[in-house]
Coordinates of C-alpha atoms in Angstrom, one line a residue:
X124 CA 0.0 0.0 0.0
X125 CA 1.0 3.7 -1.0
X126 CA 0.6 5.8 2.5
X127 CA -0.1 9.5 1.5
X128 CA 2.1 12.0 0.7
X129 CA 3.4 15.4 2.0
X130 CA 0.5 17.5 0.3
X131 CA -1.8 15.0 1.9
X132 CA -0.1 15.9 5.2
X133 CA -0.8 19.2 5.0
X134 CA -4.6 19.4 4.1
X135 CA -4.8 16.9 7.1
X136 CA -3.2 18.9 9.7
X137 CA -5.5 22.0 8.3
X138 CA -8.5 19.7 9.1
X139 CA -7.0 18.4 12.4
X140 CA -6.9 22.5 13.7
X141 CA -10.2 23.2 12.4
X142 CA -11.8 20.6 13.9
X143 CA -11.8 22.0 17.4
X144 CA -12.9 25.1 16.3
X145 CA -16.5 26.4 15.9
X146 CA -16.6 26.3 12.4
X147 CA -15.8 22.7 10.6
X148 CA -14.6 22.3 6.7
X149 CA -17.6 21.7 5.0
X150 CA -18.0 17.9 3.9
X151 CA -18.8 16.4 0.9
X152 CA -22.6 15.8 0.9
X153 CA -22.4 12.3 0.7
X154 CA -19.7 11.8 3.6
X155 CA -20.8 8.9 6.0
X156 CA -19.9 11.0 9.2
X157 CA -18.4 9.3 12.3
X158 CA -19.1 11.5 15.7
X159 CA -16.1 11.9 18.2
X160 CA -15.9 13.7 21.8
X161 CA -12.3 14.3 23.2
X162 CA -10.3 16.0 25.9
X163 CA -8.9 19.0 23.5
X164 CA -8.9 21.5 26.5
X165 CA -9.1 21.1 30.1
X166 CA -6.7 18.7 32.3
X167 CA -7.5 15.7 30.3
X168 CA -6.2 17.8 26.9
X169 CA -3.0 16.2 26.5
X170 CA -4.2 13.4 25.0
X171 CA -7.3 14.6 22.8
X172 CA -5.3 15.7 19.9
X173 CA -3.4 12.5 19.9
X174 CA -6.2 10.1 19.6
X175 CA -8.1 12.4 16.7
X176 CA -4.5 12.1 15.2
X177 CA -5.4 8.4 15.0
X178 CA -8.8 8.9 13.5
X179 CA -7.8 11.3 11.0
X180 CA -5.4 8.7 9.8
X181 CA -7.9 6.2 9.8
X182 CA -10.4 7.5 8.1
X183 CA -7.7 9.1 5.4
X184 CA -6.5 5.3 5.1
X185 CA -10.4 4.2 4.5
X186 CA -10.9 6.9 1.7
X187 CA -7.8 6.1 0.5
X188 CA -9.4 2.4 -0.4
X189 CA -12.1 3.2 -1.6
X190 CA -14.5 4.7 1.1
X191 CA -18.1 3.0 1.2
X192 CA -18.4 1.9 -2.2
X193 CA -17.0 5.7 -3.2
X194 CA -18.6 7.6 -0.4
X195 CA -16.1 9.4 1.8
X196 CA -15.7 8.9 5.9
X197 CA -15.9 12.1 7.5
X198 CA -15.1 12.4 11.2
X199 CA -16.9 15.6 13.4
X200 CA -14.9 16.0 16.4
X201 CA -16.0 18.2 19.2
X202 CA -14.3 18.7 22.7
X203 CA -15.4 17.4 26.0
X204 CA -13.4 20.2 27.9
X205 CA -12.3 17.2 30.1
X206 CA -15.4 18.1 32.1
X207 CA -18.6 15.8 32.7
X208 CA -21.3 19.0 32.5
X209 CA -19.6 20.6 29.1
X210 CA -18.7 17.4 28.0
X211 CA -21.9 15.6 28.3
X212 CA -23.6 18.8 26.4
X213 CA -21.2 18.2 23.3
X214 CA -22.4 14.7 23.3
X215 CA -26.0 15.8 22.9
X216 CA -24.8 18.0 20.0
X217 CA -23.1 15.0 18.1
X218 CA -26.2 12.9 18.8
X219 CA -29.1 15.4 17.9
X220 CA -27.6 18.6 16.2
X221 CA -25.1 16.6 14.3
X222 CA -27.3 13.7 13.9
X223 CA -24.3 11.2 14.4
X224 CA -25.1 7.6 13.9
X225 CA -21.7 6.4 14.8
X226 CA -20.3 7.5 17.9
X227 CA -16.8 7.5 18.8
X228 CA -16.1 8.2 22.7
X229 CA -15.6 9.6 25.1
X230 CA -12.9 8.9 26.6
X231 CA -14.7 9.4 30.0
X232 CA -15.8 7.1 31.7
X233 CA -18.9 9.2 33.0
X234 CA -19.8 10.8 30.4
X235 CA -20.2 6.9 28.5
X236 CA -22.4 6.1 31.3
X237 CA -24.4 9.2 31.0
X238 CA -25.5 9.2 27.4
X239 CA -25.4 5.3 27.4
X240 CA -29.9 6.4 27.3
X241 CA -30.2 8.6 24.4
X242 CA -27.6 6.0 22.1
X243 CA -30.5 3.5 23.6
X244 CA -33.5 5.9 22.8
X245 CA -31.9 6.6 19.6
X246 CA -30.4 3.4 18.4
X247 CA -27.1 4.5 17.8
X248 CA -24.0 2.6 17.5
X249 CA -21.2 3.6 20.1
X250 CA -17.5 2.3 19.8
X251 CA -15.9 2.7 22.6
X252 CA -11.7 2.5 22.4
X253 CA -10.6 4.4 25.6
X254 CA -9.2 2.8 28.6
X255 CA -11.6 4.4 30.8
X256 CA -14.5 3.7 28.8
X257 CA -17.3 1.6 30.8
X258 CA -18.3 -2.5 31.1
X259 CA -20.3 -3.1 28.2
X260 CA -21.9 -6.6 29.4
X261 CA -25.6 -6.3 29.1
X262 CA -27.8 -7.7 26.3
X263 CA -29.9 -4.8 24.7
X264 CA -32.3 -4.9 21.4
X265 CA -31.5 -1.1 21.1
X266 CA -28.1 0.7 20.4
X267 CA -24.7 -1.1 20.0
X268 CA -22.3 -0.8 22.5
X269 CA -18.8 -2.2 21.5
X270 CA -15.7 -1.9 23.6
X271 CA -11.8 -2.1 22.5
X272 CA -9.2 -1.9 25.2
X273 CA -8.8 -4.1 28.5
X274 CA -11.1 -3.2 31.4
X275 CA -10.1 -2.0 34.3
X276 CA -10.6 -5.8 35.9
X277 CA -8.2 -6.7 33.4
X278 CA -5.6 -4.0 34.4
X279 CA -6.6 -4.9 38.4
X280 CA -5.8 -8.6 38.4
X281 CA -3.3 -8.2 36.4
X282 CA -1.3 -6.2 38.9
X283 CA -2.6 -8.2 41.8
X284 CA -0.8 -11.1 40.0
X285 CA 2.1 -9.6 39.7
X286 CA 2.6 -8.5 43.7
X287 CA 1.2 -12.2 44.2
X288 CA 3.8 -13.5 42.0
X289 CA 6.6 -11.3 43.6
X290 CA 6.2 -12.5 47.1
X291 CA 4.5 -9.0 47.9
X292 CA 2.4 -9.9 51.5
X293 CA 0.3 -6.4 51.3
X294 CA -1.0 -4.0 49.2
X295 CA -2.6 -0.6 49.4
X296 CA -3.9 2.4 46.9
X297 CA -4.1 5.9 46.3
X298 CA -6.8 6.4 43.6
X299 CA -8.7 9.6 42.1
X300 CA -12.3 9.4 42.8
X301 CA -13.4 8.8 39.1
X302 CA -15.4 6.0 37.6
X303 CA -12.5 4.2 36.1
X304 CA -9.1 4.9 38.3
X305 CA -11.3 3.8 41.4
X306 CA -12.5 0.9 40.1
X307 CA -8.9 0.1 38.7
X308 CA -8.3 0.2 42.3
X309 CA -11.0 -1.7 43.9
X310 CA -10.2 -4.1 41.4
X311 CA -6.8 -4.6 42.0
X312 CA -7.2 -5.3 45.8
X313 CA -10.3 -7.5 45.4
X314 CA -8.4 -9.5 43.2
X315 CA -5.4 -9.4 45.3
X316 CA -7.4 -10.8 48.7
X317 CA -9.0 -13.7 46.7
X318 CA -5.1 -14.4 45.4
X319 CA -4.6 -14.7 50.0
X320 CA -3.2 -11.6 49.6
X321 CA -4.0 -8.8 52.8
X322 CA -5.2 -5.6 51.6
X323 CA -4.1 -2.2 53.9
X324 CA -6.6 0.4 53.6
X325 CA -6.4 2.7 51.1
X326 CA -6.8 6.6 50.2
X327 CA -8.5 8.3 47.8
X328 CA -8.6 11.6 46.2
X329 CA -10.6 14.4 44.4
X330 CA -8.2 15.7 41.2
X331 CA -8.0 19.5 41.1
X332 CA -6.4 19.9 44.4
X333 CA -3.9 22.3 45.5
X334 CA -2.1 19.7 47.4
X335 CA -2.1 15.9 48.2
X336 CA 0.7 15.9 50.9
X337 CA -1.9 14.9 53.6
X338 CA -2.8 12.1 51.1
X339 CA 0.0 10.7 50.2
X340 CA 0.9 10.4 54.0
X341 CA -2.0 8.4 54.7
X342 CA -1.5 6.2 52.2
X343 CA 2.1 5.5 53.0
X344 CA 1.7 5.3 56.7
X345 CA -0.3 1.9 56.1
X346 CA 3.5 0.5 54.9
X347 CA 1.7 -1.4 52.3
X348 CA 4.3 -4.0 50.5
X349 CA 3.3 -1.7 47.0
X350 CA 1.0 1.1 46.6
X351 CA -1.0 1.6 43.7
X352 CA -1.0 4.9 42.1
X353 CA -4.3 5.2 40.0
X354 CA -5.1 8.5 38.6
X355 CA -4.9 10.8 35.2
X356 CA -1.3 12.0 34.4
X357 CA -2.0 15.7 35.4
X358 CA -3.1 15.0 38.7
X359 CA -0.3 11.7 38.8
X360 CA 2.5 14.5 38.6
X361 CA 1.0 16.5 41.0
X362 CA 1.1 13.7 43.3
X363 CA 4.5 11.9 42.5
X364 CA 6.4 15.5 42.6
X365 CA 5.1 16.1 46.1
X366 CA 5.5 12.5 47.3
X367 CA 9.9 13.0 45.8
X368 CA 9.7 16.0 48.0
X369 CA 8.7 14.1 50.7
X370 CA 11.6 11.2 50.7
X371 CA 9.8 9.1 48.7
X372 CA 8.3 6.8 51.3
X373 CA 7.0 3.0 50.2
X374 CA 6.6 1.4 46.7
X375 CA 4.6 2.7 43.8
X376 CA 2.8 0.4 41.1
X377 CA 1.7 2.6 38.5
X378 CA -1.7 2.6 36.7
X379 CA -1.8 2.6 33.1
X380 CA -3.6 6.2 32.6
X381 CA 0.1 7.7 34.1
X382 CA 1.9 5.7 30.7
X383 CA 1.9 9.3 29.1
X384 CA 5.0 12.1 28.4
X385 CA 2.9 14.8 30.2
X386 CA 3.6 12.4 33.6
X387 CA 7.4 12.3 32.7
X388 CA 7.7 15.8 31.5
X389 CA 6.2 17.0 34.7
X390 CA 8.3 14.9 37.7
X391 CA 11.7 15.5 39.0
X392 CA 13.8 13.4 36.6
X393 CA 14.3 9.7 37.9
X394 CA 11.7 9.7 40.8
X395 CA 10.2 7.0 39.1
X396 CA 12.8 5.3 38.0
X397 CA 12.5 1.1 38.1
X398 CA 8.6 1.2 39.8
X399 CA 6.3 -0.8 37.7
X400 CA 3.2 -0.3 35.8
X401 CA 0.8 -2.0 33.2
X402 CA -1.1 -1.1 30.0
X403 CA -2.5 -2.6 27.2
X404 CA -0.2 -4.5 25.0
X405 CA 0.1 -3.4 22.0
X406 CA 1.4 -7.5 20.5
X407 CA -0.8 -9.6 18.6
X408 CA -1.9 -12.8 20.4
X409 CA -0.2 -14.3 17.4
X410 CA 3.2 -12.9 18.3
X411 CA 3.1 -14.2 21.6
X412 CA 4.1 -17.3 23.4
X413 CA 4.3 -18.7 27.1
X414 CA 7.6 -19.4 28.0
X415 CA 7.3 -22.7 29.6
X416 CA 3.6 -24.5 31.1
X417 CA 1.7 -23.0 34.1
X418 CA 4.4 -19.7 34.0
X419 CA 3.4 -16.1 33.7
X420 CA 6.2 -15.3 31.5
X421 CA 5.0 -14.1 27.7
X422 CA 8.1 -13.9 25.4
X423 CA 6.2 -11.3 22.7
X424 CA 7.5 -9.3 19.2
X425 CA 6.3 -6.1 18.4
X426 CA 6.1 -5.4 14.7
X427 CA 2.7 -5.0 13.9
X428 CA 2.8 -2.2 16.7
X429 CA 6.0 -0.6 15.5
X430 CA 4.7 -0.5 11.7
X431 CA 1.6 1.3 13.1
X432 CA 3.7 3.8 15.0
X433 CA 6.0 4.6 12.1
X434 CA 3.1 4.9 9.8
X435 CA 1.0 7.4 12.2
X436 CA 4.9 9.2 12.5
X437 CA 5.5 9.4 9.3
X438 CA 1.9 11.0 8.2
X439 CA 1.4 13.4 11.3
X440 CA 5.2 14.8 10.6
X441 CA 7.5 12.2 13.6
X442 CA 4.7 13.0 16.1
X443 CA 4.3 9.1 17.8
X444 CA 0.8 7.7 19.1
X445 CA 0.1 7.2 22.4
X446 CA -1.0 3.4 22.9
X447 CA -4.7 4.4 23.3
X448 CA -4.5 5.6 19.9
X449 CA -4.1 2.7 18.4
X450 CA -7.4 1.6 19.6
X451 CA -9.1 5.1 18.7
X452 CA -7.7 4.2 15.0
X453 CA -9.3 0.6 14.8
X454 CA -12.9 1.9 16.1
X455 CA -13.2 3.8 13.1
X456 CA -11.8 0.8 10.7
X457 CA -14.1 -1.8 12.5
X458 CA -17.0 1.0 11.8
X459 CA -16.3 1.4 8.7
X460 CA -15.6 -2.5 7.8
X461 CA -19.1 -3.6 9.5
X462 CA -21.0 -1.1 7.0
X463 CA -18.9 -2.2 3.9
X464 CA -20.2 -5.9 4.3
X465 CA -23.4 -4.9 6.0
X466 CA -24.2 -2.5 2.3
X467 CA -22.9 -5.6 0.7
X468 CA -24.8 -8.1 2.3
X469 CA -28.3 -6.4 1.8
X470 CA -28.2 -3.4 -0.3
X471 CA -28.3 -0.6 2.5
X472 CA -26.1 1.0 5.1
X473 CA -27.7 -0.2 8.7
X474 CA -29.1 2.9 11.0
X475 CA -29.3 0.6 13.5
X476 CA -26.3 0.7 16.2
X477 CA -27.9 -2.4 17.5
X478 CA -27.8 -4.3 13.8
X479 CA -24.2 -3.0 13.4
X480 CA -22.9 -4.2 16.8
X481 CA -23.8 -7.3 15.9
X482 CA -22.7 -7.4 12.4
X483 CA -19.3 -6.5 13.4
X484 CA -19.1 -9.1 16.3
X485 CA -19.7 -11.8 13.8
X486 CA -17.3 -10.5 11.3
X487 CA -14.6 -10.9 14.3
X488 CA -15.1 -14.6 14.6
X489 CA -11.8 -16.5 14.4
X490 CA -12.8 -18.4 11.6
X491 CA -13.1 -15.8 9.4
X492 CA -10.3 -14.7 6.9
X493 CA -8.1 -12.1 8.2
X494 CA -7.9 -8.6 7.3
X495 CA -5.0 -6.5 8.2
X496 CA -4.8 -2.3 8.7
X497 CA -1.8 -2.5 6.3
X498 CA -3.6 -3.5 3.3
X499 CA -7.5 -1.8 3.8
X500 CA -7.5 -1.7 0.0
X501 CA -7.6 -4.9 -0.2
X502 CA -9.8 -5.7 2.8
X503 CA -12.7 -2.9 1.7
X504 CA -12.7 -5.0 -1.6
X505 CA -13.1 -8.4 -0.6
X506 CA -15.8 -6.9 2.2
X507 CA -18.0 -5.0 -0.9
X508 CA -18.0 -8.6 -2.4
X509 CA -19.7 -9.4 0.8
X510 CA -16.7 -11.7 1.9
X511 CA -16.8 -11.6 5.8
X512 CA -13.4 -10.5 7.5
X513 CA -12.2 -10.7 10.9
X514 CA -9.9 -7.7 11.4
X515 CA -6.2 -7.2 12.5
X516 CA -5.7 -3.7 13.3
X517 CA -2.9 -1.4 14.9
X518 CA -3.5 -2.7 18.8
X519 CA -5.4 -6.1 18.3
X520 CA -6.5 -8.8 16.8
X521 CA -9.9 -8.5 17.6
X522 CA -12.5 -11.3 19.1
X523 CA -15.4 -9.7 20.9
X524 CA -17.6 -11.6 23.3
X525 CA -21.5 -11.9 23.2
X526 CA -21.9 -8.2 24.5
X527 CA -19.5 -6.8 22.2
X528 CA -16.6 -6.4 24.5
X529 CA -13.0 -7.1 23.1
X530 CA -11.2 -10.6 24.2
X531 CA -7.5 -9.5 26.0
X532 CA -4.9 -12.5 27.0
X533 CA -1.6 -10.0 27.6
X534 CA -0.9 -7.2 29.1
X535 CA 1.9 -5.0 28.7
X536 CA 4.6 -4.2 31.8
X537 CA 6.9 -1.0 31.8
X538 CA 9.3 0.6 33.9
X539 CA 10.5 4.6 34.1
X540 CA 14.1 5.2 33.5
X541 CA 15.1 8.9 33.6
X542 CA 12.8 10.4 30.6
X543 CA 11.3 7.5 29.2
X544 CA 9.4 4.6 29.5
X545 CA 11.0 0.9 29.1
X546 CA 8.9 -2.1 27.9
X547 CA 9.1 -5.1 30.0
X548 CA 8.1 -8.8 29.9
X549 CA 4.2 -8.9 29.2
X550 CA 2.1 -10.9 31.4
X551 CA -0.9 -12.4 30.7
X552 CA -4.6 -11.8 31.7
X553 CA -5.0 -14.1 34.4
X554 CA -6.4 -13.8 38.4
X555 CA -8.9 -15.9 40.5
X556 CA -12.8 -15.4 39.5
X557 CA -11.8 -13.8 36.5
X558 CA -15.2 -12.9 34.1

C-alpha cells in the first residue's frame, strides 16, 4: 500500500486544527460522518489531539481504499473540555444537532455512562476504544455498545498477579475518585485478597487539588508492600512530585492512565525510575508465546505495533501515538468494515447501532479470513463482495464476546528510566474469579 504523501499531510493537519474550532470544513454531501468527543482542552487535553490524530489517519486510510463503495468517511470532532457537565452537552450536539449515527467516545468514563440512554433511545451505534471507557456486558435490542481496550478488571488482576507473583504480602492504593481509576483500584485489591493476599486500607482523592501531601501520608503510613498509584497523568505528577519532595516513602505500582509524556515531562527526573506499571499490549496474540507451562512469562514481538507507529509518525510529521490511539484508530476501521459488508450483504447502510454491533461481532469470529490495517485496500474489496473478514488492526486482533466487548490475553509491563518509558516482559490476563 502507497501511504499519503506530503501534500496530503498538510490538508490533514488543516482539518485536524479546524476541527476544534466552531466552524468545521464543510464535507462532501455524501460523507458517512463518524461522531467523536475528546479531551482538547481542560486537564484531560494532552491526550485529545493525539487520539483524533489516529482517527484522522484512519479514516484518510479508509478513503484512500475506496470509502463505502465511493462515499467518503468524515469524522466531526467536538471537545469534552475534560469536564462531565460541558462534556456531556457536546455529546448531545453529536447525537441530535449533528445527527451522528456512529459515535466515537468519550474517553470518560462518566460521560459513556451518561449518554449510554439517548444511544439506547436513539439506536445509535457507540465504539468505545478508551481505557476508561465503561463494562459493556448487558444484552440490549437497542443501540450497539462495543468496547476495545482491556477493562479495568483486566488492568486490576493483572497487577494483583504480579505482587502475588513477587512475594509481595500487602498492598494498598491511592486512587482519584473517578469511575475508572477507582475501580482500577478496587479491582486490584479485590483481586489481590482472593489471590490470600491482605489488603491495607487505602486513600482516595478528588483531582484538582492544591495539594495531596496529607494524602499521600495516609497512604504511605499503612507501609503497604506496593502502593498503587491510579489516577490521570496531570493530577499523577502533582502527586508523585510532592510524594519525591517528601523522601519518597514506600513502593509505587503505576496505573496505566500515568503511561503518558505529560507524567514524565512534569516529575523531577528519575523519581520514578524502576517502579512498575501496566497497560494494554500493543502485541498480537499471534506474536506471543508462554515461556514454559503454568508460567506467567509471555516472550512477545512487536512489529505489527512498531509498523503502526511509524506509519501514524510518518503521516502526522515524527509526532508518535500514544498506545490508546491505536485503539481510537481501529474503532473507526471496525465502523467502517461492518458497513462495507453490512451494504454488501443487503443493499443498505444499517441505521441501527444495535444491527451493526452485531454485524461486526460476527465479522470478528476466528474463523473468518483475516484482514490487516496494512492493506484496507484490499480488505474494503473483498468486504464489498460481501466476503466476511475478521480484522487485525494497529493494537489487536480482535474477538469480541456476546456483549461486544474485546477478548485481551496479555498485558503489557513497563518501567520509568530517567525520561522514558522501558517495555518489560508482558504478562498475561490471568487472576482468580476472572469474568
Amino acid at each position: 500500500m502507497r501511504w499519503p504523501g506530503t501534500g496530503l499531510v498538510v490538508g490533514l493537519a488543516s482539518l485536524l486544527s479546524a476541527s476544534c474550532a466552531p466552524e468545521e470544513p464543510h464535507p462532501p454531501e455524501n460523507a458517512i460522518f463518524l461522531g467523536a468527543l475528546l479531551p482538547f482542552s481542560g486537564r484531560e487535553s494532552a491526550i485529545g489531539r493525539n487520539l483524533e490524530q489516529a482517527m484522522l489517519l484512519a479514516v484518510q486510510d479508509l478513503n484512500a481504499a475506496g470509502g463505502l463503495d465511493g462515499r467518503p468517511f468524515h469524522l466531526r470532532s467536538r471537545d469534552s473540555h475534560s469536564s462531565a457537565e460541558r462534556g456531556f452537552d457536546e455529546l448531545l450536539k453529536l447525537l441530535y444537532t449533528d445527527q451522528v449515527r456512529y459515535l466515537i467516545g468519550p474517553e470518560e468514563n462518566g460521560l459513556a455512562r451518561d449518554i449510554a440512554r439517548d444511544v439506547k433511545a436513539l439506536d445509535v451505534f457507540h465504539m468505545l476504544p478508551g481505557y476508561a471507557a465503561p463494562t459493556v456486558a448487558r444484552s440490549e435490542t437497542m443501540g450497539g455498545w462495543m468496547r476495545l481496550a482491556p477493562s479495568s478488571f483486566d488492568v486490576g488482576c493483572t497487577l494483583a498477579r504480579i505482587a502475588f507473583d513477587e512475594g509481595i504480602g500487602t498492598v494498598n492504593s491511592l486512587a482519584a475518585l473517578d469511575d475508572y481509576n477507582t475501580t482500577v483500584s478496587s479491582e486490584f485489591t479485590t483481586r489481590f485478597a482472593a489471590l490470600g493476599g491482605r489488603i491495607l486500607p487505602s486513600v482516595t482523592f478528588t483531582p484538582g487539588q492544591q495539594t495531596y501531601a496529607s494524602k499521600i501520608e495516609s497512604a504511605f503510613d499503612a507501609k503497604a508492600g506496593r502502593t498503587l498509584l491510579a489516577s490521570y497523568p496531570t493530577t499523577g505528577s502533582t502527586i508523585v512530585t510532592e510524594w519525591a519532595v517528601s523522601g519518597r516513602p514506600g513502593t509505587w505500582f503505576l496505573g496505566p492512565a500515568l503511561r503518558t509524556e505529560v507524567l514524565l515531562a512534569n516529575i523531577p527526573t528519575g523519581s520514578l525510575d524502576g517502579y512498575v506499571g501496566v497497560s494494554p499490549s500493543l502485541s498480537l496474540p499471534s506474536e506471543c508465546r508462554m515461556m514454559a507451562e503454568g508460567q506467567q512469562v509471555v516472550d512477545c514481538t512487536t512489529g505489527n505495533a512498531a509498523a503502526f507507529i511509524g506509519h501514524f509518525s510518518t503521516f502526522w510529521g515524527g509526532e508518535a501515538p500514544l498506545p490508546a490511539a491505536h485503539f481510537y484508530y481501529d474503532g473507526v476501521v471496525l465502523v467502517a468494515m461492518g458497513l462495507a459488508f453490512a451494504q454488501a450483504k443487503s443493499g443498505a447502510i444499517p441505521t441501527s447501532g444495535h444491527d451493526l454491533h452485531e454485524i461486526i461481532r460476527d465479522l470478528n469470529d476466528p474463523a473468518n479470513e483475516v484482514a490487516s490495517w496494512r492493506d484496507l485496500p484490499a480488505a474494503m474489496a473483498k468486504l464489498r463482495a460481501g466476503t466476511p473478514l475478521r480484522y487485525v488492526g494497529a493494537a489487536a486482533e480482535y474477538q469480541f464476546d456476546d456483549y461486544g466487548a474485546n477478548r485481551h490475553y496479555f498485558m503489557q509491563q513497563w518501567t520509568v528510566e530517567g525520561d522514558s518509558f522501558v517495555d518489560l516482559d508482558p504478562v498475561p490476563v490471568s487472576c482468580v474469579g476472572g469474568r
